[in-house]
Tab-separated table of N, CA and C in Angstrom:
chain	number	residue	atom	x	y	z
B	29	MET	N	70.360	188.909	105.471
B	29	MET	CA	69.881	187.641	105.973
B	29	MET	C	70.864	186.521	105.628
B	30	LYS	N	71.420	186.600	104.417
B	30	LYS	CA	72.373	185.567	104.008
B	30	LYS	C	73.611	185.583	104.899
B	31	LEU	N	74.062	186.768	105.278
B	31	LEU	CA	75.226	186.873	106.157
B	31	LEU	C	74.939	186.269	107.532
B	32	ALA	N	73.753	186.530	108.048
B	32	ALA	CA	73.377	185.968	109.354
B	32	ALA	C	73.307	184.447	109.291
B	33	LEU	N	72.775	183.898	108.199
B	33	LEU	CA	72.717	182.440	108.047
B	33	LEU	C	74.106	181.836	107.899
B	34	MET	N	74.990	182.561	107.209
B	34	MET	CA	76.362	182.066	107.068
B	34	MET	C	77.089	182.045	108.409
B	35	ILE	N	76.886	183.074	109.217
B	35	ILE	CA	77.492	183.108	110.546
B	35	ILE	C	76.925	182.003	111.425
B	36	LEU	N	75.614	181.799	111.343
B	36	LEU	CA	74.973	180.728	112.112
B	36	LEU	C	75.477	179.366	111.673
B	37	GLN	N	75.675	179.177	110.387
B	37	GLN	CA	76.204	177.908	109.888
B	37	GLN	C	77.646	177.695	110.350
B	38	MET	N	78.443	178.756	110.353
B	38	MET	CA	79.825	178.641	110.809
B	38	MET	C	79.874	178.262	112.293
B	39	LEU	N	79.037	178.910	113.104
B	39	LEU	CA	78.991	178.577	114.528
B	39	LEU	C	78.489	177.156	114.751
B	40	CYS	N	77.518	176.752	113.953
B	40	CYS	CA	76.993	175.396	114.042
B	40	CYS	C	78.077	174.375	113.688
B	41	GLY	N	78.865	174.662	112.656
B	41	GLY	CA	79.952	173.775	112.266
B	41	GLY	C	81.037	173.675	113.328
B	42	LEU	N	81.382	174.807	113.921
B	42	LEU	CA	82.385	174.791	114.997
B	42	LEU	C	81.882	174.026	116.215
B	43	PHE	N	80.610	174.223	116.556
B	43	PHE	CA	80.021	173.504	117.677
B	43	PHE	C	79.979	172.006	117.393
B	44	LEU	N	79.711	171.642	116.154
B	44	LEU	CA	79.696	170.233	115.763
B	44	LEU	C	81.079	169.611	115.906
B	45	ILE	N	82.104	170.349	115.518
B	45	ILE	CA	83.477	169.854	115.667
B	45	ILE	C	83.816	169.640	117.132
B	46	VAL	N	83.449	170.600	117.980
B	46	VAL	CA	83.743	170.489	119.413
B	46	VAL	C	83.019	169.297	120.028
B	47	ILE	N	81.749	169.119	119.679
B	47	ILE	CA	80.988	167.989	120.223
B	47	ILE	C	81.607	166.663	119.803
B	48	ILE	N	82.010	166.557	118.548
B	48	ILE	CA	82.601	165.306	118.063
B	48	ILE	C	83.932	165.033	118.750
B	49	MET	N	84.705	166.075	119.005
B	49	MET	CA	85.997	165.885	119.667
B	49	MET	C	85.840	165.424	121.118
B	50	PHE	N	84.754	165.812	121.781
B	50	PHE	CA	84.535	165.409	123.166
B	50	PHE	C	84.031	163.977	123.303
B	51	GLN	N	83.542	163.382	122.238
B	51	GLN	CA	83.013	162.024	122.319
B	51	GLN	C	84.138	161.015	122.394
B	52	SER	N	83.885	159.936	123.114
B	52	SER	CA	84.865	158.858	123.130
B	52	SER	C	84.618	157.974	121.923
B	53	GLY	N	85.633	157.253	121.524
B	53	GLY	CA	85.515	156.403	120.355
B	53	GLY	C	84.578	155.234	120.588
B	54	LYS	N	84.003	154.729	119.517
B	54	LYS	CA	83.095	153.585	119.633
B	54	LYS	C	83.847	152.310	119.973
B	55	SER	N	85.131	152.251	119.712
B	55	SER	CA	85.905	151.042	119.986
B	55	SER	C	86.529	151.054	121.379
B	56	SER	N	86.195	152.052	122.207
B	56	SER	CA	86.825	152.126	123.528
B	56	SER	C	86.412	150.976	124.430
B	57	GLY	N	85.233	150.440	124.257
B	57	GLY	CA	84.774	149.338	125.095
B	57	GLY	C	84.899	147.983	124.429
B	58	LEU	N	85.600	147.906	123.313
B	58	LEU	CA	85.679	146.676	122.550
B	58	LEU	C	86.448	145.592	123.289
B	59	SER	N	87.508	145.949	123.963
B	59	SER	CA	88.300	144.935	124.648
B	59	SER	C	87.535	144.299	125.797
B	60	SER	N	86.684	145.047	126.461
B	60	SER	CA	85.919	144.475	127.555
B	60	SER	C	84.810	143.569	127.045
B	61	THR	N	84.273	143.838	125.880
B	61	THR	CA	83.218	142.979	125.344
B	61	THR	C	83.778	141.680	124.798
B	62	ILE	N	85.017	141.694	124.321
B	62	ILE	CA	85.633	140.463	123.841
B	62	ILE	C	86.023	139.579	125.021
B	63	GLY	N	86.534	140.187	126.080
B	63	GLY	CA	87.021	139.426	127.218
B	63	GLY	C	85.934	138.904	128.139
B	64	GLY	N	84.791	139.521	128.160
B	64	GLY	CA	83.747	139.075	129.070
B	64	GLY	C	82.443	139.778	128.798
B	65	GLN	N	81.563	139.664	129.760
B	65	GLN	CA	80.236	140.242	129.597
B	65	GLN	C	80.281	141.730	129.917
B	66	SER	N	79.704	142.541	129.038
B	66	SER	CA	79.729	143.981	129.242
B	66	SER	C	78.506	144.429	130.020
B	67	ALA	N	78.508	145.703	130.433
B	67	ALA	CA	77.391	146.252	131.201
B	67	ALA	C	76.130	146.342	130.358
B	68	GLU	N	76.272	146.512	129.040
B	68	GLU	CA	75.093	146.624	128.183
B	68	GLU	C	74.355	145.302	128.076
B	69	SER	N	75.090	144.192	128.135
B	69	SER	CA	74.442	142.898	127.976
B	69	SER	C	73.821	142.395	129.275
B	70	THR	N	74.172	142.987	130.406
B	70	THR	CA	73.589	142.549	131.664
B	70	THR	C	72.239	143.177	131.931
B	71	GLY	N	71.900	144.229	131.214
B	71	GLY	CA	70.613	144.871	131.417
B	71	GLY	C	70.717	146.158	132.200
B	72	PHE	N	71.750	146.289	133.005
B	72	PHE	CA	71.919	147.513	133.791
B	72	PHE	C	72.446	148.655	132.940
B	73	GLY	N	73.218	148.331	131.934
B	73	GLY	CA	73.816	149.355	131.101
B	73	GLY	C	72.817	150.086	130.225
B	74	SER	N	71.742	149.418	129.858
B	74	SER	CA	70.780	150.062	128.964
B	74	SER	C	70.036	151.193	129.657
B	75	GLN	N	69.830	151.080	130.959
B	75	GLN	CA	69.145	152.140	131.683
B	75	GLN	C	70.068	153.314	131.953
B	76	ALA	N	71.305	153.045	132.298
B	76	ALA	CA	72.247	154.113	132.622
B	76	ALA	C	72.894	154.694	131.378
B	77	LYS	N	72.797	153.994	130.255
B	77	LYS	CA	73.468	154.440	129.038
B	77	LYS	C	72.904	155.763	128.529
B	78	SER	N	71.611	155.976	128.698
B	78	SER	CA	71.002	157.198	128.172
B	78	SER	C	71.363	158.424	129.001
B	79	LYS	N	71.927	158.228	130.179
B	79	LYS	CA	72.251	159.349	131.057
B	79	LYS	C	73.731	159.706	131.048
B	80	THR	N	74.527	159.006	130.269
B	80	THR	CA	75.959	159.293	130.237
B	80	THR	C	76.235	160.496	129.347
B	81	TRP	N	77.420	161.050	129.499
B	81	TRP	CA	77.816	162.200	128.682
B	81	TRP	C	77.933	161.804	127.223
B	82	ASP	N	78.392	160.565	126.965
B	82	ASP	CA	78.510	160.127	125.578
B	82	ASP	C	77.154	160.080	124.893
B	83	ALA	N	76.139	159.640	125.613
B	83	ALA	CA	74.790	159.602	125.039
B	83	ALA	C	74.275	161.012	124.789
B	84	LYS	N	74.560	161.924	125.707
B	84	LYS	CA	74.134	163.318	125.520
B	84	LYS	C	74.860	163.951	124.341
B	85	PHE	N	76.156	163.674	124.219
B	85	PHE	CA	76.915	164.201	123.095
B	85	PHE	C	76.422	163.606	121.776
B	86	ALA	N	76.048	162.333	121.784
B	86	ALA	CA	75.540	161.705	120.564
B	86	ALA	C	74.226	162.342	120.126
B	87	ARG	N	73.345	162.627	121.095
B	87	ARG	CA	72.086	163.298	120.749
B	87	ARG	C	72.339	164.710	120.246
B	88	MET	N	73.249	165.430	120.906
B	88	MET	CA	73.566	166.788	120.457
B	88	MET	C	74.182	166.772	119.066
B	89	THR	N	75.043	165.792	118.797
B	89	THR	CA	75.667	165.688	117.491
B	89	THR	C	74.616	165.496	116.409
B	90	LYS	N	73.644	164.643	116.698
B	90	LYS	CA	72.595	164.388	115.711
B	90	LYS	C	71.817	165.655	115.398
B	91	TRP	N	71.401	166.395	116.412
B	91	TRP	CA	70.575	167.583	116.184
B	91	TRP	C	71.366	168.732	115.571
B	92	VAL	N	72.606	168.897	115.975
B	92	VAL	CA	73.422	169.965	115.398
B	92	VAL	C	73.762	169.636	113.943
B	93	ALA	N	73.995	168.364	113.641
B	93	ALA	CA	74.272	167.975	112.259
B	93	ALA	C	73.047	168.198	111.374
B	94	ILE	N	71.862	167.894	111.881
B	94	ILE	CA	70.632	168.148	111.122
B	94	ILE	C	70.471	169.644	110.867
B	95	ALA	N	70.718	170.460	111.883
B	95	ALA	CA	70.622	171.912	111.721
B	95	ALA	C	71.649	172.415	110.708
B	96	PHE	N	72.851	171.846	110.725
B	96	PHE	CA	73.893	172.241	109.792
B	96	PHE	C	73.488	171.926	108.349
B	97	VAL	N	72.925	170.746	108.140
B	97	VAL	CA	72.500	170.352	106.797
B	97	VAL	C	71.357	171.236	106.313
B	98	ILE	N	70.408	171.528	107.185
B	98	ILE	CA	69.283	172.396	106.812
B	98	ILE	C	69.774	173.797	106.471
B	99	LEU	N	70.684	174.329	107.278
B	99	LEU	CA	71.256	175.640	106.978
B	99	LEU	C	72.000	175.638	105.648
B	100	THR	N	72.694	174.550	105.356
B	100	THR	CA	73.416	174.442	104.095
B	100	THR	C	72.445	174.472	102.915
B	101	PHE	N	71.353	173.705	103.010
B	101	PHE	CA	70.362	173.708	101.924
B	101	PHE	C	69.722	175.081	101.748
B	102	ILE	N	69.446	175.750	102.854
B	102	ILE	CA	68.856	177.091	102.752
B	102	ILE	C	69.831	178.064	102.091
B	103	LEU	N	71.102	177.983	102.459
B	103	LEU	CA	72.088	178.874	101.844
B	103	LEU	C	72.312	178.569	100.360
B	104	VAL	N	72.195	177.310	99.982
B	104	VAL	CA	72.332	176.960	98.567
B	104	VAL	C	71.158	177.548	97.779
B	105	LEU	N	69.974	177.510	98.355
B	105	LEU	CA	68.796	178.024	97.661
B	105	LEU	C	68.808	179.548	97.544
B	106	LEU	N	69.477	180.213	98.492
B	106	LEU	CA	69.574	181.670	98.427
B	106	LEU	C	70.631	182.038	97.427
């Protein structure tokens, strides 16, 4: 069982790395917000923001990171 959990944790860690690498940086839209009004402040961006790939990757990152931490605690206890 410990070996299976270790393999699952390794796959979870690799998947977490891949998801993080696919995300765009948080500062990518900084120049547009300094120069003028962004899509998020107009009201249209908040509705479309949840459907973008970055939002999906952010949600996946959160859940995979939680699973990774839980697997780590379980392996420490074993």
